[in-house]
JSON list of C-alpha atoms in Angstrom, two decimals:
[
{"chain": "A", "resi": 12, "resn": "ASP", "atom": "CA", "xyz": [78.06, 109.42, 84.60]},
{"chain": "A", "resi": 13, "resn": "GLN", "atom": "CA", "xyz": [81.64, 109.47, 85.80]},
{"chain": "A", "resi": 14, "resn": "GLN", "atom": "CA", "xyz": [83.69, 111.73, 83.57]},
{"chain": "A", "resi": 15, "resn": "VAL", "atom": "CA", "xyz": [86.89, 111.01, 85.51]},
{"chain": "A", "resi": 16, "resn": "LYS", "atom": "CA", "xyz": [87.46, 107.41, 86.51]},
{"chain": "A", "resi": 17, "resn": "GLN", "atom": "CA", "xyz": [89.93, 105.87, 88.89]},
{"chain": "A", "resi": 18, "resn": "ASN", "atom": "CA", "xyz": [89.20, 102.20, 88.55]},
{"chain": "A", "resi": 19, "resn": "SER", "atom": "CA", "xyz": [91.50, 100.97, 91.30]},
{"chain": "A", "resi": 20, "resn": "PRO", "atom": "CA", "xyz": [90.05, 101.78, 94.73]},
{"chain": "A", "resi": 21, "resn": "SER", "atom": "CA", "xyz": [93.29, 100.74, 96.40]},
{"chain": "A", "resi": 22, "resn": "LEU", "atom": "CA", "xyz": [96.93, 99.96, 95.71]},
{"chain": "A", "resi": 23, "resn": "SER", "atom": "CA", "xyz": [99.58, 98.49, 97.99]},
{"chain": "A", "resi": 24, "resn": "VAL", "atom": "CA", "xyz": [103.32, 98.73, 97.28]},
{"chain": "A", "resi": 25, "resn": "GLN", "atom": "CA", "xyz": [106.58, 98.14, 99.11]},
{"chain": "A", "resi": 26, "resn": "GLU", "atom": "CA", "xyz": [108.70, 101.04, 100.26]},
{"chain": "A", "resi": 27, "resn": "GLY", "atom": "CA", "xyz": [111.28, 101.95, 97.64]},
{"chain": "A", "resi": 28, "resn": "ARG", "atom": "CA", "xyz": [109.28, 100.53, 94.74]},
{"chain": "A", "resi": 29, "resn": "ILE", "atom": "CA", "xyz": [107.32, 102.42, 92.11]},
{"chain": "A", "resi": 30, "resn": "SER", "atom": "CA", "xyz": [103.65, 103.32, 92.67]},
{"chain": "A", "resi": 31, "resn": "ILE", "atom": "CA", "xyz": [101.55, 103.79, 89.55]},
{"chain": "A", "resi": 32, "resn": "LEU", "atom": "CA", "xyz": [98.11, 105.32, 89.90]},
{"chain": "A", "resi": 33, "resn": "ASN", "atom": "CA", "xyz": [95.85, 105.41, 86.88]},
{"chain": "A", "resi": 34, "resn": "CYS", "atom": "CA", "xyz": [93.08, 107.70, 85.74]},
{"chain": "A", "resi": 35, "resn": "ASP", "atom": "CA", "xyz": [90.82, 107.72, 82.68]},
{"chain": "A", "resi": 36, "resn": "TYR", "atom": "CA", "xyz": [88.55, 110.47, 81.45]},
{"chain": "A", "resi": 37, "resn": "THR", "atom": "CA", "xyz": [85.70, 110.59, 78.97]},
{"chain": "A", "resi": 38, "resn": "ASN", "atom": "CA", "xyz": [85.12, 114.31, 78.37]},
{"chain": "A", "resi": 39, "resn": "SER", "atom": "CA", "xyz": [87.20, 115.47, 75.40]},
{"chain": "A", "resi": 40, "resn": "MET", "atom": "CA", "xyz": [86.83, 119.08, 76.61]},
{"chain": "A", "resi": 41, "resn": "PHE", "atom": "CA", "xyz": [89.16, 118.36, 79.52]},
{"chain": "A", "resi": 42, "resn": "ASP", "atom": "CA", "xyz": [92.56, 119.87, 78.82]},
{"chain": "A", "resi": 43, "resn": "TYR", "atom": "CA", "xyz": [94.16, 120.28, 82.21]},
{"chain": "A", "resi": 44, "resn": "PHE", "atom": "CA", "xyz": [94.70, 117.55, 84.76]},
{"chain": "A", "resi": 45, "resn": "LEU", "atom": "CA", "xyz": [95.70, 117.61, 88.40]},
{"chain": "A", "resi": 46, "resn": "TRP", "atom": "CA", "xyz": [96.52, 115.11, 91.10]},
{"chain": "A", "resi": 47, "resn": "TYR", "atom": "CA", "xyz": [95.59, 115.74, 94.71]},
{"chain": "A", "resi": 48, "resn": "LYS", "atom": "CA", "xyz": [96.67, 113.84, 97.79]},
{"chain": "A", "resi": 49, "resn": "LYS", "atom": "CA", "xyz": [94.43, 113.50, 100.82]},
{"chain": "A", "resi": 50, "resn": "TYR", "atom": "CA", "xyz": [95.22, 112.34, 104.34]},
{"chain": "A", "resi": 51, "resn": "PRO", "atom": "CA", "xyz": [92.38, 111.40, 106.73]},
{"chain": "A", "resi": 52, "resn": "ALA", "atom": "CA", "xyz": [90.61, 114.37, 108.31]},
{"chain": "A", "resi": 53, "resn": "GLU", "atom": "CA", "xyz": [92.44, 116.82, 106.05]},
{"chain": "A", "resi": 54, "resn": "GLY", "atom": "CA", "xyz": [91.49, 118.53, 102.84]},
{"chain": "A", "resi": 55, "resn": "PRO", "atom": "CA", "xyz": [93.01, 117.45, 99.52]},
{"chain": "A", "resi": 56, "resn": "THR", "atom": "CA", "xyz": [96.39, 119.04, 98.77]},
{"chain": "A", "resi": 57, "resn": "PHE", "atom": "CA", "xyz": [97.64, 119.78, 95.28]},
{"chain": "A", "resi": 58, "resn": "LEU", "atom": "CA", "xyz": [100.44, 117.49, 94.12]},
{"chain": "A", "resi": 59, "resn": "ILE", "atom": "CA", "xyz": [101.19, 117.91, 90.42]},
{"chain": "A", "resi": 60, "resn": "SER", "atom": "CA", "xyz": [99.44, 118.92, 87.21]},
{"chain": "A", "resi": 61, "resn": "ILE", "atom": "CA", "xyz": [99.76, 118.63, 83.47]},
{"chain": "A", "resi": 62, "resn": "SER", "atom": "CA", "xyz": [98.42, 120.54, 80.51]},
{"chain": "A", "resi": 63, "resn": "SER", "atom": "CA", "xyz": [97.12, 118.68, 77.47]},
{"chain": "A", "resi": 64, "resn": "ILE", "atom": "CA", "xyz": [99.88, 120.25, 75.36]},
{"chain": "A", "resi": 65, "resn": "LYS", "atom": "CA", "xyz": [102.39, 118.09, 77.24]},
{"chain": "A", "resi": 66, "resn": "ASP", "atom": "CA", "xyz": [102.71, 114.37, 77.71]},
{"chain": "A", "resi": 67, "resn": "LYS", "atom": "CA", "xyz": [104.86, 114.38, 80.82]},
{"chain": "A", "resi": 68, "resn": "ASN", "atom": "CA", "xyz": [105.49, 116.54, 83.85]},
{"chain": "A", "resi": 69, "resn": "GLU", "atom": "CA", "xyz": [107.98, 115.72, 86.56]},
{"chain": "A", "resi": 70, "resn": "ASP", "atom": "CA", "xyz": [108.42, 117.11, 90.07]},
{"chain": "A", "resi": 71, "resn": "GLY", "atom": "CA", "xyz": [110.90, 115.28, 92.25]},
{"chain": "A", "resi": 72, "resn": "ARG", "atom": "CA", "xyz": [109.66, 111.77, 92.94]},
{"chain": "A", "resi": 73, "resn": "PHE", "atom": "CA", "xyz": [106.35, 112.45, 91.17]},
{"chain": "A", "resi": 74, "resn": "THR", "atom": "CA", "xyz": [105.77, 112.20, 87.43]},
{"chain": "A", "resi": 75, "resn": "VAL", "atom": "CA", "xyz": [102.49, 112.49, 85.61]},
{"chain": "A", "resi": 76, "resn": "PHE", "atom": "CA", "xyz": [102.07, 111.03, 82.13]},
{"chain": "A", "resi": 77, "resn": "LEU", "atom": "CA", "xyz": [99.25, 111.99, 79.78]},
{"chain": "A", "resi": 78, "resn": "ASN", "atom": "CA", "xyz": [98.08, 109.96, 76.79]},
{"chain": "A", "resi": 79, "resn": "LYS", "atom": "CA", "xyz": [95.51, 112.17, 75.08]},
{"chain": "A", "resi": 80, "resn": "SER", "atom": "CA", "xyz": [94.52, 109.70, 72.41]},
{"chain": "A", "resi": 81, "resn": "ALA", "atom": "CA", "xyz": [93.69, 107.12, 75.05]},
{"chain": "A", "resi": 82, "resn": "LYS", "atom": "CA", "xyz": [92.24, 109.72, 77.43]},
{"chain": "A", "resi": 83, "resn": "HIS", "atom": "CA", "xyz": [94.45, 108.26, 80.11]},
{"chain": "A", "resi": 84, "resn": "LEU", "atom": "CA", "xyz": [96.85, 109.66, 82.65]},
{"chain": "A", "resi": 85, "resn": "SER", "atom": "CA", "xyz": [98.98, 108.10, 85.32]},
{"chain": "A", "resi": 86, "resn": "LEU", "atom": "CA", "xyz": [100.91, 109.26, 88.35]},
{"chain": "A", "resi": 87, "resn": "HIS", "atom": "CA", "xyz": [104.24, 107.58, 89.07]},
{"chain": "A", "resi": 88, "resn": "ILE", "atom": "CA", "xyz": [105.86, 107.84, 92.49]},
{"chain": "A", "resi": 89, "resn": "VAL", "atom": "CA", "xyz": [109.47, 106.69, 92.63]},
{"chain": "A", "resi": 90, "resn": "PRO", "atom": "CA", "xyz": [110.68, 105.67, 95.12]},
{"chain": "A", "resi": 91, "resn": "SER", "atom": "CA", "xyz": [107.55, 105.19, 97.21]},
{"chain": "A", "resi": 92, "resn": "GLN", "atom": "CA", "xyz": [107.78, 106.12, 100.88]},
{"chain": "A", "resi": 93, "resn": "PRO", "atom": "CA", "xyz": [105.48, 105.22, 103.81]},
{"chain": "A", "resi": 94, "resn": "GLY", "atom": "CA", "xyz": [104.54, 108.90, 104.11]},
{"chain": "A", "resi": 95, "resn": "ASP", "atom": "CA", "xyz": [103.04, 108.69, 100.63]},
{"chain": "A", "resi": 96, "resn": "SER", "atom": "CA", "xyz": [100.24, 106.53, 102.02]},
{"chain": "A", "resi": 97, "resn": "ALA", "atom": "CA", "xyz": [97.09, 108.53, 101.33]},
{"chain": "A", "resi": 98, "resn": "VAL", "atom": "CA", "xyz": [94.12, 108.77, 98.99]},
{"chain": "A", "resi": 99, "resn": "TYR", "atom": "CA", "xyz": [95.08, 110.15, 95.58]},
{"chain": "A", "resi": 100, "resn": "PHE", "atom": "CA", "xyz": [92.49, 111.96, 93.49]},
{"chain": "A", "resi": 101, "resn": "CYS", "atom": "CA", "xyz": [92.74, 112.63, 89.80]},
{"chain": "A", "resi": 102, "resn": "ALA", "atom": "CA", "xyz": [90.96, 115.80, 88.68]},
{"chain": "A", "resi": 103, "resn": "ALA", "atom": "CA", "xyz": [90.32, 117.54, 85.37]},
{"chain": "A", "resi": 104, "resn": "SER", "atom": "CA", "xyz": [89.26, 120.94, 84.14]},
{"chain": "A", "resi": 105, "resn": "ALA", "atom": "CA", "xyz": [88.24, 122.41, 80.78]},
{"chain": "A", "resi": 106, "resn": "LEU", "atom": "CA", "xyz": [90.22, 125.59, 80.29]},
{"chain": "A", "resi": 107, "resn": "ARG", "atom": "CA", "xyz": [89.11, 126.18, 76.70]},
{"chain": "A", "resi": 108, "resn": "GLY", "atom": "CA", "xyz": [85.50, 125.67, 77.66]},
{"chain": "A", "resi": 109, "resn": "GLY", "atom": "CA", "xyz": [85.64, 128.59, 80.08]},
{"chain": "A", "resi": 110, "resn": "SER", "atom": "CA", "xyz": [85.34, 126.39, 83.13]},
{"chain": "A", "resi": 111, "resn": "ASN", "atom": "CA", "xyz": [88.88, 126.83, 84.30]},
{"chain": "A", "resi": 112, "resn": "TYR", "atom": "CA", "xyz": [87.65, 127.23, 87.85]},
{"chain": "A", "resi": 113, "resn": "LYS", "atom": "CA", "xyz": [85.80, 123.91, 88.10]},
{"chain": "A", "resi": 114, "resn": "LEU", "atom": "CA", "xyz": [87.43, 120.58, 88.84]},
{"chain": "A", "resi": 115, "resn": "THR", "atom": "CA", "xyz": [85.88, 117.20, 88.13]},
{"chain": "A", "resi": 116, "resn": "PHE", "atom": "CA", "xyz": [87.33, 114.56, 90.44]},
{"chain": "A", "resi": 117, "resn": "GLY", "atom": "CA", "xyz": [87.64, 110.81, 90.28]},
{"chain": "A", "resi": 118, "resn": "LYS", "atom": "CA", "xyz": [86.67, 108.64, 93.25]},
{"chain": "A", "resi": 119, "resn": "GLY", "atom": "CA", "xyz": [90.24, 108.30, 94.44]},
{"chain": "A", "resi": 120, "resn": "THR", "atom": "CA", "xyz": [92.75, 105.51, 94.97]},
{"chain": "A", "resi": 121, "resn": "LEU", "atom": "CA", "xyz": [93.98, 104.61, 98.44]},
{"chain": "A", "resi": 122, "resn": "LEU", "atom": "CA", "xyz": [97.73, 104.05, 98.26]},
{"chain": "A", "resi": 123, "resn": "THR", "atom": "CA", "xyz": [99.40, 102.11, 101.05]},
{"chain": "A", "resi": 124, "resn": "VAL", "atom": "CA", "xyz": [103.19, 102.00, 101.10]},
{"chain": "A", "resi": 125, "resn": "ASN", "atom": "CA", "xyz": [104.45, 99.23, 103.34]},
{"chain": "A", "resi": 126, "resn": "PRO", "atom": "CA", "xyz": [107.77, 99.63, 105.15]},
{"chain": "B", "resi": 3, "resn": "GLY", "atom": "CA", "xyz": [94.98, 133.43, 107.48]},
{"chain": "B", "resi": 4, "resn": "ALA", "atom": "CA", "xyz": [97.63, 130.91, 106.57]},
{"chain": "B", "resi": 5, "resn": "GLY", "atom": "CA", "xyz": [95.18, 128.40, 105.22]},
{"chain": "B", "resi": 6, "resn": "VAL", "atom": "CA", "xyz": [91.51, 127.85, 104.48]},
{"chain": "B", "resi": 7, "resn": "SER", "atom": "CA", "xyz": [89.61, 127.50, 107.73]},
{"chain": "B", "resi": 8, "resn": "GLN", "atom": "CA", "xyz": [86.28, 125.69, 107.98]},
{"chain": "B", "resi": 9, "resn": "THR", "atom": "CA", "xyz": [84.01, 125.61, 111.00]},
{"chain": "B", "resi": 10, "resn": "PRO", "atom": "CA", "xyz": [82.66, 123.54, 112.55]},
{"chain": "B", "resi": 11, "resn": "SER", "atom": "CA", "xyz": [84.84, 120.54, 111.77]},
{"chain": "B", "resi": 12, "resn": "ASN", "atom": "CA", "xyz": [81.96, 118.24, 112.64]},
{"chain": "B", "resi": 13, "resn": "LYS", "atom": "CA", "xyz": [78.23, 118.86, 112.75]},
{"chain": "B", "resi": 14, "resn": "VAL", "atom": "CA", "xyz": [75.50, 116.43, 113.72]},
{"chain": "B", "resi": 15, "resn": "THR", "atom": "CA", "xyz": [71.96, 117.58, 113.09]},
{"chain": "B", "resi": 16, "resn": "GLU", "atom": "CA", "xyz": [68.52, 116.11, 113.03]},
{"chain": "B", "resi": 17, "resn": "LYS", "atom": "CA", "xyz": [66.64, 115.56, 109.81]},
{"chain": "B", "resi": 18, "resn": "GLY", "atom": "CA", "xyz": [64.63, 118.65, 108.90]},
{"chain": "B", "resi": 19, "resn": "LYS", "atom": "CA", "xyz": [66.88, 121.12, 110.72]},
{"chain": "B", "resi": 20, "resn": "TYR", "atom": "CA", "xyz": [68.75, 124.07, 109.22]},
{"chain": "B", "resi": 21, "resn": "VAL", "atom": "CA", "xyz": [72.55, 124.21, 109.23]},
{"chain": "B", "resi": 22, "resn": "GLU", "atom": "CA", "xyz": [75.21, 126.75, 108.34]},
{"chain": "B", "resi": 23, "resn": "LEU", "atom": "CA", "xyz": [78.76, 125.87, 107.43]},
{"chain": "B", "resi": 24, "resn": "ARG", "atom": "CA", "xyz": [81.43, 128.56, 107.45]},
{"chain": "B", "resi": 25, "resn": "CYS", "atom": "CA", "xyz": [84.54, 129.02, 105.35]},
{"chain": "B", "resi": 26, "resn": "ASP", "atom": "CA", "xyz": [87.37, 131.52, 105.87]},
{"chain": "B", "resi": 27, "resn": "PRO", "atom": "CA", "xyz": [89.50, 131.58, 102.73]},
{"chain": "B", "resi": 28, "resn": "ILE", "atom": "CA", "xyz": [93.16, 132.51, 102.46]},
{"chain": "B", "resi": 29, "resn": "SER", "atom": "CA", "xyz": [93.48, 136.26, 102.85]},
{"chain": "B", "resi": 30, "resn": "GLY", "atom": "CA", "xyz": [93.43, 138.01, 99.50]},
{"chain": "B", "resi": 31, "resn": "HIS", "atom": "CA", "xyz": [92.01, 135.08, 97.55]},
{"chain": "B", "resi": 32, "resn": "THR", "atom": "CA", "xyz": [89.21, 136.37, 95.39]},
{"chain": "B", "resi": 33, "resn": "ALA", "atom": "CA", "xyz": [87.90, 132.99, 94.27]},
{"chain": "B", "resi": 34, "resn": "LEU", "atom": "CA", "xyz": [86.11, 130.64, 96.65]},
{"chain": "B", "resi": 35, "resn": "TYR", "atom": "CA", "xyz": [84.64, 127.22, 95.94]},
{"chain": "B", "resi": 36, "resn": "TRP", "atom": "CA", "xyz": [82.43, 124.75, 97.76]},
{"chain": "B", "resi": 37, "resn": "TYR", "atom": "CA", "xyz": [82.61, 121.03, 97.07]},
{"chain": "B", "resi": 38, "resn": "ARG", "atom": "CA", "xyz": [80.84, 118.07, 98.63]},
{"chain": "B", "resi": 39, "resn": "GLN", "atom": "CA", "xyz": [82.46, 114.69, 99.16]},
{"chain": "B", "resi": 40, "resn": "SER", "atom": "CA", "xyz": [80.09, 111.84, 99.86]},
{"chain": "B", "resi": 41, "resn": "LEU", "atom": "CA", "xyz": [81.32, 108.52, 101.21]},
{"chain": "B", "resi": 42, "resn": "GLY", "atom": "CA", "xyz": [83.37, 106.64, 98.63]},
{"chain": "B", "resi": 43, "resn": "GLN", "atom": "CA", "xyz": [83.23, 109.49, 96.12]},
{"chain": "B", "resi": 44, "resn": "GLY", "atom": "CA", "xyz": [85.52, 112.25, 95.01]},
{"chain": "B", "resi": 45, "resn": "PRO", "atom": "CA", "xyz": [84.72, 115.89, 95.74]},
{"chain": "B", "resi": 46, "resn": "GLU", "atom": "CA", "xyz": [81.84, 117.25, 93.64]},
{"chain": "B", "resi": 47, "resn": "PHE", "atom": "CA", "xyz": [81.54, 120.89, 92.66]},
{"chain": "B", "resi": 48, "resn": "LEU", "atom": "CA", "xyz": [78.77, 122.90, 94.28]},
{"chain": "B", "resi": 49, "resn": "ILE", "atom": "CA", "xyz": [79.39, 126.61, 93.76]},
{"chain": "B", "resi": 50, "resn": "TYR", "atom": "CA", "xyz": [82.07, 129.13, 92.76]},
{"chain": "B", "resi": 51, "resn": "PHE", "atom": "CA", "xyz": [82.33, 132.72, 93.98]},
{"chain": "B", "resi": 52, "resn": "GLN", "atom": "CA", "xyz": [84.41, 135.41, 92.34]},
{"chain": "B", "resi": 53, "resn": "GLY", "atom": "CA", "xyz": [84.40, 138.23, 94.87]},
{"chain": "B", "resi": 54, "resn": "THR", "atom": "CA", "xyz": [80.95, 138.61, 96.36]},
{"chain": "B", "resi": 55, "resn": "GLY", "atom": "CA", "xyz": [78.98, 137.08, 93.53]},
{"chain": "B", "resi": 56, "resn": "ALA", "atom": "CA", "xyz": [78.20, 133.49, 92.75]},
{"chain": "B", "resi": 57, "resn": "ALA", "atom": "CA", "xyz": [79.70, 133.07, 89.29]},
{"chain": "B", "resi": 58, "resn": "ASP", "atom": "CA", "xyz": [78.50, 129.47, 88.97]},
{"chain": "B", "resi": 59, "resn": "ASP", "atom": "CA", "xyz": [76.04, 127.75, 91.29]},
{"chain": "B", "resi": 60, "resn": "SER", "atom": "CA", "xyz": [75.19, 124.95, 88.88]},
{"chain": "B", "resi": 61, "resn": "GLY", "atom": "CA", "xyz": [76.41, 122.26, 91.29]},
{"chain": "B", "resi": 62, "resn": "LEU", "atom": "CA", "xyz": [73.96, 123.05, 94.08]},
{"chain": "B", "resi": 63, "resn": "PRO", "atom": "CA", "xyz": [71.72, 119.94, 94.20]},
{"chain": "B", "resi": 64, "resn": "ASN", "atom": "CA", "xyz": [68.42, 121.73, 94.89]},
{"chain": "B", "resi": 65, "resn": "ASP", "atom": "CA", "xyz": [66.91, 124.87, 96.35]},
{"chain": "B", "resi": 66, "resn": "ARG", "atom": "CA", "xyz": [67.51, 123.72, 99.92]},
{"chain": "B", "resi": 67, "resn": "PHE", "atom": "CA", "xyz": [71.14, 124.66, 99.38]},
{"chain": "B", "resi": 68, "resn": "PHE", "atom": "CA", "xyz": [72.28, 128.27, 99.31]},
{"chain": "B", "resi": 69, "resn": "ALA", "atom": "CA", "xyz": [75.62, 130.00, 99.78]},
{"chain": "B", "resi": 70, "resn": "VAL", "atom": "CA", "xyz": [76.63, 133.60, 100.38]},
{"chain": "B", "resi": 71, "resn": "ARG", "atom": "CA", "xyz": [79.81, 135.61, 100.46]},
{"chain": "B", "resi": 72, "resn": "PRO", "atom": "CA", "xyz": [78.60, 139.11, 101.32]},
{"chain": "B", "resi": 73, "resn": "GLU", "atom": "CA", "xyz": [81.95, 140.88, 101.73]},
{"chain": "B", "resi": 74, "resn": "GLY", "atom": "CA", "xyz": [84.00, 138.85, 99.33]},
{"chain": "B", "resi": 75, "resn": "SER", "atom": "CA", "xyz": [85.85, 136.98, 102.06]},
{"chain": "B", "resi": 76, "resn": "VAL", "atom": "CA", "xyz": [84.05, 134.61, 104.45]},
{"chain": "B", "resi": 77, "resn": "SER", "atom": "CA", "xyz": [81.42, 132.36, 102.91]},
{"chain": "B", "resi": 78, "resn": "THR", "atom": "CA", "xyz": [78.54, 130.47, 104.48]},
{"chain": "B", "resi": 79, "resn": "LEU", "atom": "CA", "xyz": [76.88, 127.42, 102.98]},
{"chain": "B", "resi": 80, "resn": "LYS", "atom": "CA", "xyz": [73.32, 127.10, 104.20]},
{"chain": "B", "resi": 81, "resn": "ILE", "atom": "CA", "xyz": [71.23, 123.94, 104.04]},
{"chain": "B", "resi": 82, "resn": "GLN", "atom": "CA", "xyz": [67.54, 124.04, 104.85]},
{"chain": "B", "resi": 83, "resn": "ARG", "atom": "CA", "xyz": [65.35, 121.08, 105.86]},
{"chain": "B", "resi": 84, "resn": "THR", "atom": "CA", "xyz": [68.33, 118.75, 105.98]},
{"chain": "B", "resi": 85, "resn": "GLU", "atom": "CA", "xyz": [67.93, 115.18, 104.77]},
{"chain": "B", "resi": 86, "resn": "ARG", "atom": "CA", "xyz": [69.97, 112.08, 105.57]},
{"chain": "B", "resi": 87, "resn": "GLY", "atom": "CA", "xyz": [71.31, 112.15, 102.01]},
{"chain": "B", "resi": 88, "resn": "ASP", "atom": "CA", "xyz": [72.98, 115.50, 102.76]},
{"chain": "B", "resi": 89, "resn": "SER", "atom": "CA", "xyz": [75.44, 113.70, 105.04]},
{"chain": "B", "resi": 90, "resn": "ALA", "atom": "CA", "xyz": [78.91, 114.28, 103.57]},
{"chain": "B", "resi": 91, "resn": "VAL", "atom": "CA", "xyz": [82.11, 116.22, 104.02]},
{"chain": "B", "resi": 92, "resn": "TYR", "atom": "CA", "xyz": [81.69, 119.76, 102.75]},
{"chain": "B", "resi": 93, "resn": "LEU", "atom": "CA", "xyz": [84.95, 121.17, 101.47]},
{"chain": "B", "resi": 94, "resn": "CYS", "atom": "CA", "xyz": [85.76, 124.80, 100.88]},
{"chain": "B", "resi": 95, "resn": "ALA", "atom": "CA", "xyz": [88.68, 125.95, 98.75]},
{"chain": "B", "resi": 96, "resn": "SER", "atom": "CA", "xyz": [90.12, 129.24, 97.60]},
{"chain": "B", "resi": 97, "resn": "SER", "atom": "CA", "xyz": [92.49, 130.49, 94.94]},
{"chain": "B", "resi": 98, "resn": "ALA", "atom": "CA", "xyz": [94.07, 133.79, 94.06]},
{"chain": "B", "resi": 99, "resn": "SER", "atom": "CA", "xyz": [92.10, 134.05, 90.86]},
{"chain": "B", "resi": 100, "resn": "GLY", "atom": "CA", "xyz": [89.30, 132.24, 89.12]},
{"chain": "B", "resi": 101, "resn": "THR", "atom": "CA", "xyz": [91.74, 129.91, 87.44]},
{"chain": "B", "resi": 102, "resn": "GLY", "atom": "CA", "xyz": [91.91, 127.46, 90.27]},
{"chain": "B", "resi": 103, "resn": "GLY", "atom": "CA", "xyz": [91.27, 124.67, 87.82]},
{"chain": "B", "resi": 104, "resn": "MET", "atom": "CA", "xyz": [94.81, 124.98, 86.55]},
{"chain": "B", "resi": 105, "resn": "SER", "atom": "CA", "xyz": [98.35, 125.76, 87.64]},
{"chain": "B", "resi": 106, "resn": "GLY", "atom": "CA", "xyz": [98.64, 125.18, 91.37]},
{"chain": "B", "resi": 107, "resn": "GLY", "atom": "CA", "xyz": [95.02, 124.28, 91.77]},
{"chain": "B", "resi": 108, "resn": "TYR", "atom": "CA", "xyz": [93.04, 125.26, 94.81]},
{"chain": "B", "resi": 109, "resn": "THR", "atom": "CA", "xyz": [93.92, 125.29, 98.48]},
{"chain": "B", "resi": 110, "resn": "PHE", "atom": "CA", "xyz": [91.31, 123.24, 100.31]},
{"chain": "B", "resi": 111, "resn": "GLY", "atom": "CA", "xyz": [90.22, 123.47, 103.91]},
{"chain": "B", "resi": 112, "resn": "SER", "atom": "CA", "xyz": [89.91, 120.38, 106.09]},
{"chain": "B", "resi": 113, "resn": "GLY", "atom": "CA", "xyz": [86.17, 120.27, 105.56]},
{"chain": "B", "resi": 114, "resn": "THR", "atom": "CA", "xyz": [83.06, 120.06, 107.70]},
{"chain": "B", "resi": 115, "resn": "ARG", "atom": "CA", "xyz": [81.73, 116.57, 108.25]},
{"chain": "B", "resi": 116, "resn": "LEU", "atom": "CA", "xyz": [77.95, 116.89, 108.30]},
{"chain": "B", "resi": 117, "resn": "THR", "atom": "CA", "xyz": [75.90, 114.01, 109.66]},
{"chain": "B", "resi": 118, "resn": "VAL", "atom": "CA", "xyz": [72.12, 114.16, 109.43]},
{"chain": "B", "resi": 119, "resn": "VAL", "atom": "CA", "xyz": [70.40, 111.71, 111.77]}
]
C-alpha cells in the first residue's frame, strides 16, 4: 500500500525548459514533505521541503507546491540543466503523529535533461 | 567525519550466510537511521536510533535483521541466514536530532549494495 506515489517513472525535458515532477500521498497524517535527489551510486541528497502550513516554498531554481486538499505536491525546476539529471524522490513525514524522524518515500522519478 | 560513511560499498554473499553492514554517521549526530532500497522502489524505513537505543525498529522485516549502536556513534546492521530477497541497497543516514523527518532532512551515506546469490 503505497502511501506516497510518484506515478511517472521517468521524465525527459530540454535544457532551459521547466521540469515538473509530481507526487501524491494518501495518508492524511503527513504534514511535512521533502524532495531528495539521487545520482547513481550515491545516497539521496536533500533538495527542498515544505510544511503543510504553506502552499509554496522556493529555493533558487527549485519550487515545491503543495495542494493539501488534493493531497498533491509538485517540484518545479526552472530552468532545467543537464546536471539536474537524476532520480527525484518525494518523501513525507508525520510531525504531529510523533513520527518526525521517519520518512515515507515514493518510488522516484528519473529526470533526464537533454542538452 | 564530513559525511556518512558506509562499508562495504558492495557485498556479495551466498544464501544462508551472515552479513554485517557498517555505518559511520556524521560526528555529533545523535540520530541514526537505516533504510533499505530494493530495485525500482524508494527507500523504506528499517530502524531509528537515538543515541545508543533503538527508538523505533518497526521497519525491520523479520527477526533475521538486527542492528546495534553500542556507543551511540557507529552502527552495524546484521542479517542472519540471508535470502535472495534481502538483495538491496542498504542506506544509512544521520541527523543532528531526532527530527530528521523535517527541516533539512537526513544526510544519507552512499549505501551498501548487498547481493545474495
